[in-house]
Amino acid sequence: MTGKKAYISTLGTYLPKKILTNQDLEKLVDTSDEWILLRTGMKERHIADEGEYTSDMGAKAAKIALERAKLDPSDVDLIIVATLSPDYTFPSTACLIQAQIGAKNAAAFDIQAACTGMIYALSIGKSFILSGMYKNILIVASEKLSSITDYKDRNTCILFGDGAAACLIRGEGPGLEIGTISLGADGGQSGLLYLPGGGCRNPATTETVNERMHYLKMDGKEVFRHAVRRMELAAVSCINDAKLDPLDIAYLVPHQANTRIIDAIAKRCQIPQERVVNVVKHYGNTSASSIGLALEQISVEHKIKNKDNLLLVAFGAGLTWGSLILTVEGDFKNGTSS
Ligand code: ACO
């Protein structure tokens, strides 16, 4: 029976092979390995090939999630894709992934909540499961941020990487039960992080391209300030709503934007360093995909135990933010529940 609970049954992730190191970036802009490591915690990030797109990476991650669940693609009811770097404005990347994986019976749509996309998508997936409308839902977060990054802008080009993460949600355990959720947004601050060109306000012209408006723009200092405050508030509200204490959190799994942001949130939420998942060093900021990549990491390291509470928290353009508690039911190793 689809019913009162929703679980992540399996995960799947994909990272492109090519790696862009801090030393590579030193050759592109006026920066240094020391500066990047000190200010962000990053050493390297994965970058998709020219002919490898957001849908391709998402489809690869989705296939792994389905294989781990031993579920035939035709049994998927719905695909929700979170991305800010879709293949096209339309059709949706979800439709492209549906075709690539052969999920011919699935409905499909994209959502846009930038780096908070995975948490927003999980909240939608949970609602569909609880309503009883769908049984098997694929959530896919995939980003080819390298396609919208200006490799002449040292303020942003050092931060971003490409990659994808997927999870299968069902109404029955074992798995990671999707518990309390807290979501928020402040559209009044939309100018702090945005892509000015290509939409209906500034349709692509020679002029918009010459002015590099097809690349993302960010006020890093302000984004940093908002990110720390909003993620702290979202995480604390989630912990309180779930009637938990910071001591009850086995792992904090934050959006992987910057080690300094991650450390600040952990400190404010009173979660000690050893219980904070940080994969920023090797992946950079992969936007919507980052939380799924971090979850995969602790599951392959066999760190997650039955009854553990995992606190997810994210922040992104919009501005958007969100937090969510996952509680482990059974075993969850190598992205698979048992
Ligand atoms: N290499 C060397 N110097 C640099 C670089 C660089 N790559 N980038 C900036 N600088 C310089 C600046 O020009 C400035 O020089 P000045 O003092 O002569 O003017 C100096 O370094 C300090 O710059 P700040 O912007 O103050 O550096 P800060 O410590 O704030 O770090 C950073 C910048 C890393 C971008 C930081 O602000 C940050 O991480 N912000 C949040 C970014 C983020 O997380 N965005 C995404 C969140 S949402 C999403 O994920 C889509």
mmCIF file of C-alpha atoms and ligand atoms in Angstrom:
data_model
loop_
_atom_site.group_PDB
_atom_site.id
_atom_site.type_symbol
_atom_site.label_atom_id
_atom_site.label_comp_id
_atom_site.label_asym_id
_atom_site.label_seq_id
_atom_site.Cartn_x
_atom_site.Cartn_y
_atom_site.Cartn_z
ATOM 1 C CA MET A 1 0.000 0.000 0.000
ATOM 2 C CA THR A 2 1.298 3.477 -0.792
ATOM 3 C CA GLY A 3 0.719 5.275 2.405
ATOM 4 C CA LYS A 4 1.940 7.363 5.183
ATOM 5 C CA LYS A 5 5.674 7.282 4.639
ATOM 6 C CA ALA A 6 8.114 7.917 1.809
ATOM 7 C CA TYR A 7 11.599 6.431 1.523
ATOM 8 C CA ILE A 8 14.690 6.848 -0.595
ATOM 9 C CA SER A 9 15.253 3.208 -1.618
ATOM 10 C CA THR A 10 18.393 3.641 -3.711
ATOM 11 C CA LEU A 11 20.846 6.248 -4.945
ATOM 12 C CA GLY A 12 22.842 6.562 -8.153
ATOM 13 C CA THR A 13 25.519 9.069 -9.043
ATOM 14 C CA TYR A 14 27.642 10.000 -12.022
ATOM 15 C CA LEU A 15 30.748 12.163 -12.301
ATOM 16 C CA PRO A 16 32.404 12.934 -15.639
ATOM 17 C CA LYS A 17 35.967 11.680 -16.047
ATOM 18 C CA LYS A 18 37.710 14.953 -16.865
ATOM 19 C CA ILE A 19 39.112 16.790 -13.843
ATOM 20 C CA LEU A 20 39.836 20.517 -13.605
ATOM 21 C CA THR A 21 42.398 21.196 -10.880
ATOM 22 C CA ASN A 22 43.290 24.443 -9.137
ATOM 23 C CA GLN A 23 46.556 24.346 -11.100
ATOM 24 C CA ASP A 24 44.558 24.227 -14.355
ATOM 25 C CA LEU A 25 42.595 27.285 -13.182
ATOM 26 C CA GLU A 26 45.853 29.133 -12.455
ATOM 27 C CA LYS A 27 46.452 29.004 -16.216
ATOM 28 C CA LEU A 28 43.030 30.512 -17.004
ATOM 29 C CA VAL A 29 42.663 33.360 -14.481
ATOM 30 C CA ASP A 30 44.743 35.307 -11.958
ATOM 31 C CA THR A 31 44.373 32.919 -9.012
ATOM 32 C CA SER A 32 46.343 30.356 -7.030
ATOM 33 C CA ASP A 33 45.913 26.886 -5.599
ATOM 34 C CA GLU A 34 46.510 28.340 -2.088
ATOM 35 C CA TRP A 35 43.848 31.037 -2.468
ATOM 36 C CA ILE A 36 41.208 28.632 -3.770
ATOM 37 C CA LEU A 37 41.941 26.000 -1.111
ATOM 38 C CA LEU A 38 41.955 28.535 1.729
ATOM 39 C CA ARG A 39 38.794 30.401 0.648
ATOM 40 C CA THR A 40 36.739 27.447 -0.588
ATOM 41 C CA GLY A 41 38.303 24.107 0.454
ATOM 42 C CA MET A 42 38.361 23.017 -3.210
ATOM 43 C CA LYS A 43 41.238 21.234 -4.994
ATOM 44 C CA GLU A 44 39.510 19.912 -8.100
ATOM 45 C CA ARG A 45 36.166 19.463 -9.808
ATOM 46 C CA HIS A 46 34.802 17.144 -12.541
ATOM 47 C CA ILE A 47 33.948 18.685 -15.909
ATOM 48 C CA ALA A 48 31.688 17.148 -18.575
ATOM 49 C CA ASP A 49 32.937 16.610 -22.112
ATOM 50 C CA GLU A 50 31.743 19.006 -24.795
ATOM 51 C CA GLY A 51 29.275 16.449 -26.121
ATOM 52 C CA GLU A 52 28.091 15.268 -22.722
ATOM 53 C CA TYR A 53 25.007 17.047 -21.426
ATOM 54 C CA THR A 54 22.962 17.412 -18.244
ATOM 55 C CA SER A 55 20.456 14.808 -19.484
ATOM 56 C CA ASP A 56 23.245 12.282 -20.251
ATOM 57 C CA MET A 57 24.740 12.574 -16.780
ATOM 58 C CA GLY A 58 21.293 12.461 -15.146
ATOM 59 C CA ALA A 59 20.328 9.366 -17.166
ATOM 60 C CA LYS A 60 23.515 7.571 -16.076
ATOM 61 C CA ALA A 61 22.836 8.324 -12.402
ATOM 62 C CA ALA A 62 19.162 7.329 -12.792
ATOM 63 C CA LYS A 63 20.092 3.982 -14.398
ATOM 64 C CA ILE A 64 22.328 3.145 -11.442
ATOM 65 C CA ALA A 65 19.529 3.963 -8.966
ATOM 66 C CA LEU A 66 17.148 1.677 -10.903
ATOM 67 C CA GLU A 67 19.698 -1.152 -11.237
ATOM 68 C CA ARG A 68 20.392 -1.049 -7.509
ATOM 69 C CA ALA A 69 16.629 -1.271 -6.866
ATOM 70 C CA LYS A 70 16.278 -4.026 -9.516
ATOM 71 C CA LEU A 71 13.400 -1.992 -10.939
ATOM 72 C CA ASP A 72 12.486 -2.066 -14.602
ATOM 73 C CA PRO A 73 12.434 1.470 -16.119
ATOM 74 C CA SER A 74 8.884 0.857 -17.336
ATOM 75 C CA ASP A 75 7.782 0.700 -13.678
ATOM 76 C CA VAL A 76 8.839 4.287 -12.978
ATOM 77 C CA ASP A 77 5.726 6.477 -12.547
ATOM 78 C CA LEU A 78 7.287 9.926 -12.386
ATOM 79 C CA ILE A 79 10.633 11.607 -13.057
ATOM 80 C CA ILE A 80 11.402 14.941 -11.399
ATOM 81 C CA VAL A 81 14.620 16.644 -12.473
ATOM 82 C CA ALA A 82 16.233 19.441 -10.473
ATOM 83 C CA THR A 83 18.657 21.497 -12.544
ATOM 84 C CA LEU A 84 19.664 25.073 -13.329
ATOM 85 C CA SER A 85 21.665 23.986 -16.362
ATOM 86 C CA PRO A 86 19.066 22.122 -18.488
ATOM 87 C CA ASP A 87 19.870 20.874 -22.000
ATOM 88 C CA TYR A 88 17.209 23.267 -23.376
ATOM 89 C CA THR A 89 14.746 25.830 -22.048
ATOM 90 C CA PHE A 90 12.248 23.282 -23.340
ATOM 91 C CA PRO A 91 11.565 20.411 -23.570
ATOM 92 C CA SER A 92 12.362 19.536 -19.984
ATOM 93 C CA THR A 93 15.496 17.587 -19.121
ATOM 94 C CA ALA A 94 13.165 15.138 -17.342
ATOM 95 C CA CYS A 95 11.588 14.249 -20.710
ATOM 96 C CA LEU A 96 15.034 13.729 -22.266
ATOM 97 C CA ILE A 97 16.042 11.455 -19.385
ATOM 98 C CA GLN A 98 12.746 9.566 -19.620
ATOM 99 C CA ALA A 99 13.559 8.704 -23.240
ATOM 100 C CA GLN A 100 17.209 7.814 -22.500
ATOM 101 C CA ILE A 101 16.394 5.365 -19.724
ATOM 102 C CA GLY A 102 13.278 3.940 -21.391
ATOM 103 C CA ALA A 103 10.854 4.927 -18.617
ATOM 104 C CA LYS A 104 8.002 4.963 -21.099
ATOM 105 C CA ASN A 105 5.214 4.990 -18.517
ATOM 106 C CA ALA A 106 6.578 7.878 -16.471
ATOM 107 C CA ALA A 107 5.305 11.448 -16.312
ATOM 108 C CA ALA A 108 8.211 13.893 -16.316
ATOM 109 C CA PHE A 109 8.927 17.485 -15.371
ATOM 110 C CA ASP A 110 11.755 19.765 -14.222
ATOM 111 C CA ILE A 111 11.884 22.002 -11.192
ATOM 112 C CA GLN A 112 14.047 25.099 -10.725
ATOM 113 C CA ALA A 113 15.258 25.779 -7.198
ATOM 114 C CA ALA A 114 18.971 26.074 -8.079
ATOM 115 C CA CYS A 115 21.216 24.484 -5.446
ATOM 116 C CA THR A 116 18.205 23.737 -3.237
ATOM 117 C CA GLY A 117 16.719 21.675 -6.074
ATOM 118 C CA MET A 118 17.287 18.233 -4.544
ATOM 119 C CA ILE A 119 15.501 19.168 -1.305
ATOM 120 C CA TYR A 120 12.590 20.808 -3.152
ATOM 121 C CA ALA A 121 12.327 17.747 -5.442
ATOM 122 C CA LEU A 122 12.385 15.323 -2.508
ATOM 123 C CA SER A 123 9.561 17.272 -0.866
ATOM 124 C CA ILE A 124 7.466 17.032 -4.056
ATOM 125 C CA GLY A 125 8.286 13.327 -4.432
ATOM 126 C CA LYS A 126 7.284 12.653 -0.837
ATOM 127 C CA SER A 127 3.941 14.436 -1.363
ATOM 128 C CA PHE A 128 3.134 12.340 -4.449
ATOM 129 C CA ILE A 129 3.932 9.144 -2.543
ATOM 130 C CA LEU A 130 1.852 10.171 0.486
ATOM 131 C CA SER A 131 -1.069 11.139 -1.750
ATOM 132 C CA GLY A 132 -1.015 7.608 -3.160
ATOM 133 C CA MET A 133 -0.805 8.896 -6.736
ATOM 134 C CA TYR A 134 2.549 7.291 -7.583
ATOM 135 C CA LYS A 135 4.592 4.330 -6.331
ATOM 136 C CA ASN A 136 8.025 4.673 -7.930
ATOM 137 C CA ILE A 137 9.436 8.154 -8.344
ATOM 138 C CA LEU A 138 12.857 9.002 -9.718
ATOM 139 C CA ILE A 139 14.387 12.239 -8.478
ATOM 140 C CA VAL A 140 17.339 13.317 -10.600
ATOM 141 C CA ALA A 141 19.647 16.261 -9.934
ATOM 142 C CA SER A 142 22.066 16.943 -12.747
ATOM 143 C CA GLU A 143 24.223 19.932 -13.602
ATOM 144 C CA LYS A 144 26.578 20.926 -16.368
ATOM 145 C CA LEU A 145 27.605 24.137 -14.633
ATOM 146 C CA SER A 146 30.722 24.365 -16.804
ATOM 147 C CA SER A 147 28.389 25.384 -19.668
ATOM 148 C CA ILE A 148 27.244 28.546 -17.848
ATOM 149 C CA THR A 149 30.522 29.369 -16.057
ATOM 150 C CA ASP A 150 32.674 32.247 -17.282
ATOM 151 C CA TYR A 151 36.243 30.947 -17.259
ATOM 152 C CA LYS A 152 37.419 34.567 -17.465
ATOM 153 C CA ASP A 153 35.776 35.482 -14.129
ATOM 154 C CA ARG A 154 37.950 34.400 -11.217
ATOM 155 C CA ASN A 155 35.173 35.203 -8.720
ATOM 156 C CA THR A 156 33.039 32.331 -9.994
ATOM 157 C CA CYS A 157 34.982 29.955 -12.266
ATOM 158 C CA ILE A 158 36.923 28.406 -9.404
ATOM 159 C CA LEU A 159 33.760 27.210 -7.662
ATOM 160 C CA PHE A 160 31.729 25.027 -9.952
ATOM 161 C CA GLY A 161 31.833 21.402 -11.118
ATOM 162 C CA ASP A 162 29.603 19.027 -13.104
ATOM 163 C CA GLY A 163 27.872 15.820 -12.019
ATOM 164 C CA ALA A 164 24.587 14.083 -11.289
ATOM 165 C CA ALA A 165 22.788 12.256 -8.505
ATOM 166 C CA ALA A 166 19.523 10.324 -8.573
ATOM 167 C CA CYS A 167 17.327 8.559 -6.067
ATOM 168 C CA LEU A 168 14.347 6.282 -6.248
ATOM 169 C CA ILE A 169 11.519 7.132 -3.836
ATOM 170 C CA ARG A 170 8.906 4.630 -2.728
ATOM 171 C CA GLY A 171 6.182 4.265 -0.119
ATOM 172 C CA GLU A 172 7.821 1.318 1.596
ATOM 173 C CA GLY A 173 11.091 0.780 3.464
ATOM 174 C CA PRO A 174 13.766 -0.173 4.081
ATOM 175 C CA GLY A 175 15.564 2.983 3.095
ATOM 176 C CA LEU A 176 15.990 6.574 4.143
ATOM 177 C CA GLU A 177 12.624 7.774 5.436
ATOM 178 C CA ILE A 178 11.905 11.333 4.306
ATOM 179 C CA GLY A 179 10.800 13.099 7.478
ATOM 180 C CA THR A 180 10.407 16.728 8.457
ATOM 181 C CA ILE A 181 10.964 19.313 5.717
ATOM 182 C CA SER A 182 11.494 23.065 5.878
ATOM 183 C CA LEU A 183 11.526 25.136 2.651
ATOM 184 C CA GLY A 184 11.898 28.847 1.986
ATOM 185 C CA ALA A 185 12.611 31.508 -0.635
ATOM 186 C CA ASP A 186 13.311 35.240 -0.984
ATOM 187 C CA GLY A 187 12.801 36.443 -4.544
ATOM 188 C CA GLY A 188 13.697 39.969 -3.423
ATOM 189 C CA GLN A 189 17.354 38.886 -3.495
ATOM 190 C CA SER A 190 17.236 37.244 -6.933
ATOM 191 C CA GLY A 191 19.919 39.585 -8.317
ATOM 192 C CA LEU A 192 22.629 38.157 -6.045
ATOM 193 C CA LEU A 193 23.059 35.055 -8.179
ATOM 194 C CA TYR A 194 21.549 34.775 -11.636
ATOM 195 C CA LEU A 195 22.007 34.140 -15.337
ATOM 196 C CA PRO A 196 21.017 37.353 -17.119
ATOM 197 C CA GLY A 197 20.957 36.199 -20.747
ATOM 198 C CA GLY A 198 18.921 33.715 -22.745
ATOM 199 C CA GLY A 199 15.514 34.153 -21.084
ATOM 200 C CA CYS A 200 12.689 36.359 -22.382
ATOM 201 C CA ARG A 201 14.137 39.473 -20.683
ATOM 202 C CA ASN A 202 17.399 39.261 -22.571
ATOM 203 C CA PRO A 203 16.949 36.836 -25.470
ATOM 204 C CA ALA A 204 20.252 35.739 -26.976
ATOM 205 C CA THR A 205 21.682 38.289 -29.410
ATOM 206 C CA THR A 206 25.200 39.048 -30.551
ATOM 207 C CA GLU A 207 25.171 41.840 -27.981
ATOM 208 C CA THR A 208 24.166 39.629 -25.022
ATOM 209 C CA VAL A 209 26.828 37.118 -25.983
ATOM 210 C CA ASN A 210 29.498 39.827 -26.398
ATOM 211 C CA GLU A 211 28.562 41.096 -22.926
ATOM 212 C CA ARG A 212 28.929 37.545 -21.584
ATOM 213 C CA MET A 213 25.347 37.564 -20.294
ATOM 214 C CA HIS A 214 25.040 33.827 -20.948
ATOM 215 C CA TYR A 215 27.270 33.157 -17.931
ATOM 216 C CA LEU A 216 26.154 33.148 -14.296
ATOM 217 C CA LYS A 217 26.797 36.264 -12.213
ATOM 218 C CA MET A 218 27.247 36.232 -8.463
ATOM 219 C CA ASP A 219 27.841 38.626 -5.592
ATOM 220 C CA GLY A 220 29.946 36.102 -3.653
ATOM 221 C CA LYS A 221 30.204 37.999 -0.377
ATOM 222 C CA GLU A 222 26.454 38.620 -0.090
ATOM 223 C CA VAL A 223 25.613 35.076 -1.186
ATOM 224 C CA PHE A 224 27.976 33.781 1.487
ATOM 225 C CA ARG A 225 26.262 35.870 4.184
ATOM 226 C CA HIS A 226 22.747 34.787 3.198
ATOM 227 C CA ALA A 227 23.799 31.148 2.731
ATOM 228 C CA VAL A 228 25.095 30.792 6.281
ATOM 229 C CA ARG A 229 22.119 32.529 7.909
ATOM 230 C CA ARG A 230 19.403 30.852 5.835
ATOM 231 C CA MET A 231 20.866 27.356 6.108
ATOM 232 C CA GLU A 232 21.257 27.723 9.854
ATOM 233 C CA LEU A 233 17.632 28.852 10.264
ATOM 234 C CA ALA A 234 16.296 26.110 7.975
ATOM 235 C CA ALA A 235 18.306 23.403 9.743
ATOM 236 C CA VAL A 236 17.325 24.557 13.223
ATOM 237 C CA SER A 237 13.650 24.788 12.242
ATOM 238 C CA CYS A 238 13.813 21.248 10.840
ATOM 239 C CA ILE A 239 15.488 19.866 13.972
ATOM 240 C CA ASN A 240 12.897 21.592 16.180
ATOM 241 C CA ASP A 241 9.897 20.494 14.087
ATOM 242 C CA ALA A 242 11.165 16.900 14.264
ATOM 243 C CA LYS A 243 11.505 17.315 18.061
ATOM 244 C CA LEU A 244 15.146 16.312 17.848
ATOM 245 C CA ASP A 245 18.281 17.668 19.461
ATOM 246 C CA PRO A 246 21.546 18.393 17.550
ATOM 247 C CA LEU A 247 22.958 15.375 19.417
ATOM 248 C CA ASP A 248 20.385 13.194 17.614
ATOM 249 C CA ILE A 249 21.871 14.069 14.211
ATOM 250 C CA ALA A 250 24.288 11.369 13.018
ATOM 251 C CA TYR A 251 25.396 13.371 9.952
ATOM 252 C CA LEU A 252 24.906 16.858 8.621
ATOM 253 C CA VAL A 253 24.764 16.613 4.810
ATOM 254 C CA PRO A 254 24.936 20.222 3.589
ATOM 255 C CA HIS A 255 24.934 21.685 0.103
ATOM 256 C CA GLN A 256 28.596 21.574 -0.945
ATOM 257 C CA ALA A 257 29.141 25.259 -1.759
ATOM 258 C CA ASN A 258 32.275 26.079 0.180
ATOM 259 C CA THR A 259 34.039 24.549 3.203
ATOM 260 C CA ARG A 260 33.843 27.836 5.114
ATOM 261 C CA ILE A 261 30.060 27.931 4.668
ATOM 262 C CA ILE A 262 29.779 24.248 5.695
ATOM 263 C CA ASP A 263 31.928 24.820 8.808
ATOM 264 C CA ALA A 264 29.927 27.903 9.814
ATOM 265 C CA ILE A 265 26.577 26.071 9.572
ATOM 266 C CA ALA A 266 27.894 23.064 11.496
ATOM 267 C CA LYS A 267 29.139 25.342 14.263
ATOM 268 C CA ARG A 268 25.872 27.294 14.442
ATOM 269 C CA CYS A 269 23.870 24.031 14.511
ATOM 270 C CA GLN A 270 26.222 22.566 17.148
ATOM 271 C CA ILE A 271 27.186 19.584 15.015
ATOM 272 C CA PRO A 272 30.809 18.480 15.520
ATOM 273 C CA GLN A 273 33.200 18.285 12.578
ATOM 274 C CA GLU A 274 33.381 14.475 12.507
ATOM 275 C CA ARG A 275 29.627 14.344 11.813
ATOM 276 C CA VAL A 276 29.719 16.748 8.864
ATOM 277 C CA VAL A 277 29.900 15.411 5.295
ATOM 278 C CA ASN A 278 32.226 17.511 3.141
ATOM 279 C CA VAL A 279 33.132 16.433 -0.418
ATOM 280 C CA VAL A 280 33.826 19.943 -1.682
ATOM 281 C CA LYS A 281 37.556 19.249 -2.051
ATOM 282 C CA HIS A 282 37.127 16.843 -4.973
ATOM 283 C CA TYR A 283 33.804 17.878 -6.547
ATOM 284 C CA GLY A 284 33.527 21.669 -6.072
ATOM 285 C CA ASN A 285 30.021 23.105 -6.036
ATOM 286 C CA THR A 286 27.772 20.931 -8.226
ATOM 287 C CA SER A 287 24.588 22.872 -7.351
ATOM 288 C CA ALA A 288 21.483 20.612 -7.152
ATOM 289 C CA SER A 289 23.598 17.435 -7.442
ATOM 290 C CA SER A 290 25.832 18.163 -4.472
ATOM 291 C CA ILE A 291 23.713 16.714 -1.653
ATOM 292 C CA GLY A 292 23.134 13.456 -3.555
ATOM 293 C CA LEU A 293 26.866 13.112 -4.228
ATOM 294 C CA ALA A 294 27.573 13.670 -0.519
ATOM 295 C CA LEU A 295 24.946 11.080 0.493
ATOM 296 C CA GLU A 296 26.468 8.523 -1.879
ATOM 297 C CA GLN A 297 29.870 9.164 -0.314
ATOM 298 C CA ILE A 298 28.755 8.264 3.236
ATOM 299 C CA SER A 299 26.793 5.286 1.986
ATOM 300 C CA VAL A 300 29.785 3.796 0.125
ATOM 301 C CA GLU A 301 31.947 4.414 3.182
ATOM 302 C CA HIS A 302 29.385 2.345 5.148
ATOM 303 C CA LYS A 303 28.963 5.152 7.642
ATOM 304 C CA ILE A 304 25.157 5.083 7.860
ATOM 305 C CA LYS A 305 23.511 2.902 10.518
ATOM 306 C CA ASN A 306 19.940 1.841 11.254
ATOM 307 C CA LYS A 307 17.970 4.663 12.983
ATOM 308 C CA ASP A 308 20.551 7.348 12.136
ATOM 309 C CA ASN A 309 19.108 10.792 11.463
ATOM 310 C CA LEU A 310 20.692 12.656 8.547
ATOM 311 C CA LEU A 311 20.134 16.409 8.352
ATOM 312 C CA LEU A 312 20.170 17.742 4.785
ATOM 313 C CA VAL A 313 20.377 21.491 4.251
ATOM 314 C CA ALA A 314 20.795 23.571 1.095
ATOM 315 C CA PHE A 315 20.793 27.119 -0.231
ATOM 316 C CA GLY A 316 20.837 28.528 -3.731
ATOM 317 C CA ALA A 317 19.828 31.115 -6.276
ATOM 318 C CA GLY A 318 16.337 32.506 -5.980
ATOM 319 C CA LEU A 319 17.173 32.867 -3.203
ATOM 320 C CA THR A 320 15.959 29.458 -2.095
ATOM 321 C CA TRP A 321 16.772 27.308 0.900
ATOM 322 C CA GLY A 322 15.571 24.114 2.513
ATOM 323 C CA SER A 323 16.271 21.439 5.064
ATOM 324 C CA LEU A 324 15.086 17.886 5.459
ATOM 325 C CA ILE A 325 15.602 14.991 7.862
ATOM 326 C CA LEU A 326 16.196 11.452 6.611
ATOM 327 C CA THR A 327 15.949 8.591 9.102
ATOM 328 C CA VAL A 328 17.612 5.302 8.221
ATOM 329 C CA GLU A 329 15.363 2.257 8.361
ATOM 330 C CA GLY A 330 17.381 -0.943 7.944
ATOM 331 C CA ASP A 331 20.730 -0.973 6.229
ATOM 332 C CA PHE A 332 21.831 1.620 3.673
ATOM 333 C CA LYS A 333 25.142 0.752 2.036
ATOM 334 C CA ASN A 334 26.568 1.477 -1.418
ATOM 335 C CA GLY A 335 23.488 3.501 -2.274
ATOM 336 C CA THR A 336 21.195 0.535 -1.659
ATOM 337 C CA SER A 337 18.770 -0.237 1.152
ATOM 338 C CA SER A 338 18.260 -3.675 2.650
HETATM 339 N N1 ACO B 1 41.739 34.063 -6.814
HETATM 340 C C1 ACO B 1 42.414 35.059 -6.197
HETATM 341 N N2 ACO B 1 41.831 36.161 -5.724
HETATM 342 C C2 ACO B 1 40.483 36.251 -5.848
HETATM 343 C C3 ACO B 1 39.724 35.254 -6.490
HETATM 344 C C4 ACO B 1 40.410 34.149 -6.998
HETATM 345 N N3 ACO B 1 39.770 33.134 -7.621
HETATM 346 N N4 ACO B 1 38.436 35.632 -6.481
HETATM 347 C C5 ACO B 1 38.375 36.812 -5.852
HETATM 348 N N5 ACO B 1 39.611 37.191 -5.479
HETATM 349 C C6 ACO B 1 40.025 38.412 -4.782
HETATM 350 C C7 ACO B 1 38.992 39.500 -4.883
HETATM 351 O O1 ACO B 1 39.139 40.229 -6.075
HETATM 352 C C8 ACO B 1 39.311 40.318 -3.652
HETATM 353 O O2 ACO B 1 40.412 41.137 -3.939
HETATM 354 P P1 ACO B 1 40.484 42.653 -3.394
HETATM 355 O O3 ACO B 1 40.488 42.498 -1.901
HETATM 356 O O4 ACO B 1 41.736 43.151 -3.963
HETATM 357 O O5 ACO B 1 39.247 43.310 -3.905
HETATM 358 C C9 ACO B 1 39.772 39.282 -2.634
HETATM 359 O O6 ACO B 1 40.151 38.122 -3.396
HETATM 360 C C10 ACO B 1 38.705 38.894 -1.650
HETATM 361 O O7 ACO B 1 37.522 38.600 -2.379
HETATM 362 P P2 ACO B 1 36.204 38.190 -1.667
HETATM 363 O O8 ACO B 1 35.083 38.112 -2.659
HETATM 364 O O9 ACO B 1 36.020 39.049 -0.447
HETATM 365 O O10 ACO B 1 36.605 36.727 -1.183
HETATM 366 P P3 ACO B 1 35.787 35.773 -0.255
HETATM 367 O O11 ACO B 1 36.589 35.421 0.914
HETATM 368 O O12 ACO B 1 34.396 36.295 -0.022
HETATM 369 O O13 ACO B 1 35.687 34.480 -1.154
HETATM 370 C C11 ACO B 1 34.088 33.369 -2.520
HETATM 371 C C12 ACO B 1 35.041 34.539 -2.406
HETATM 372 C C13 ACO B 1 34.895 32.079 -2.424
HETATM 373 C C14 ACO B 1 33.393 33.432 -3.871
HETATM 374 C C15 ACO B 1 33.089 33.436 -1.374
HETATM 375 O O14 ACO B 1 32.508 34.717 -1.312
HETATM 376 C C16 ACO B 1 31.996 32.425 -1.485
HETATM 377 O O15 ACO B 1 32.234 31.238 -1.424
HETATM 378 N N6 ACO B 1 30.754 32.885 -1.605
HETATM 379 C C17 ACO B 1 29.619 32.019 -1.691
HETATM 380 C C18 ACO B 1 29.598 31.451 -3.055
HETATM 381 C C19 ACO B 1 28.598 30.365 -3.135
HETATM 382 O O16 ACO B 1 28.543 29.512 -2.302
HETATM 383 N N7 ACO B 1 27.839 30.425 -4.197
HETATM 384 C C20 ACO B 1 26.943 29.461 -4.531
HETATM 385 C C21 ACO B 1 25.825 29.296 -3.527
HETATM 386 S S1 ACO B 1 24.386 28.949 -4.305
HETATM 387 C C22 ACO B 1 24.837 27.855 -5.445
HETATM 388 O O17 ACO B 1 25.492 26.931 -5.084
HETATM 389 C C23 ACO B 1 24.523 28.095 -6.879
#
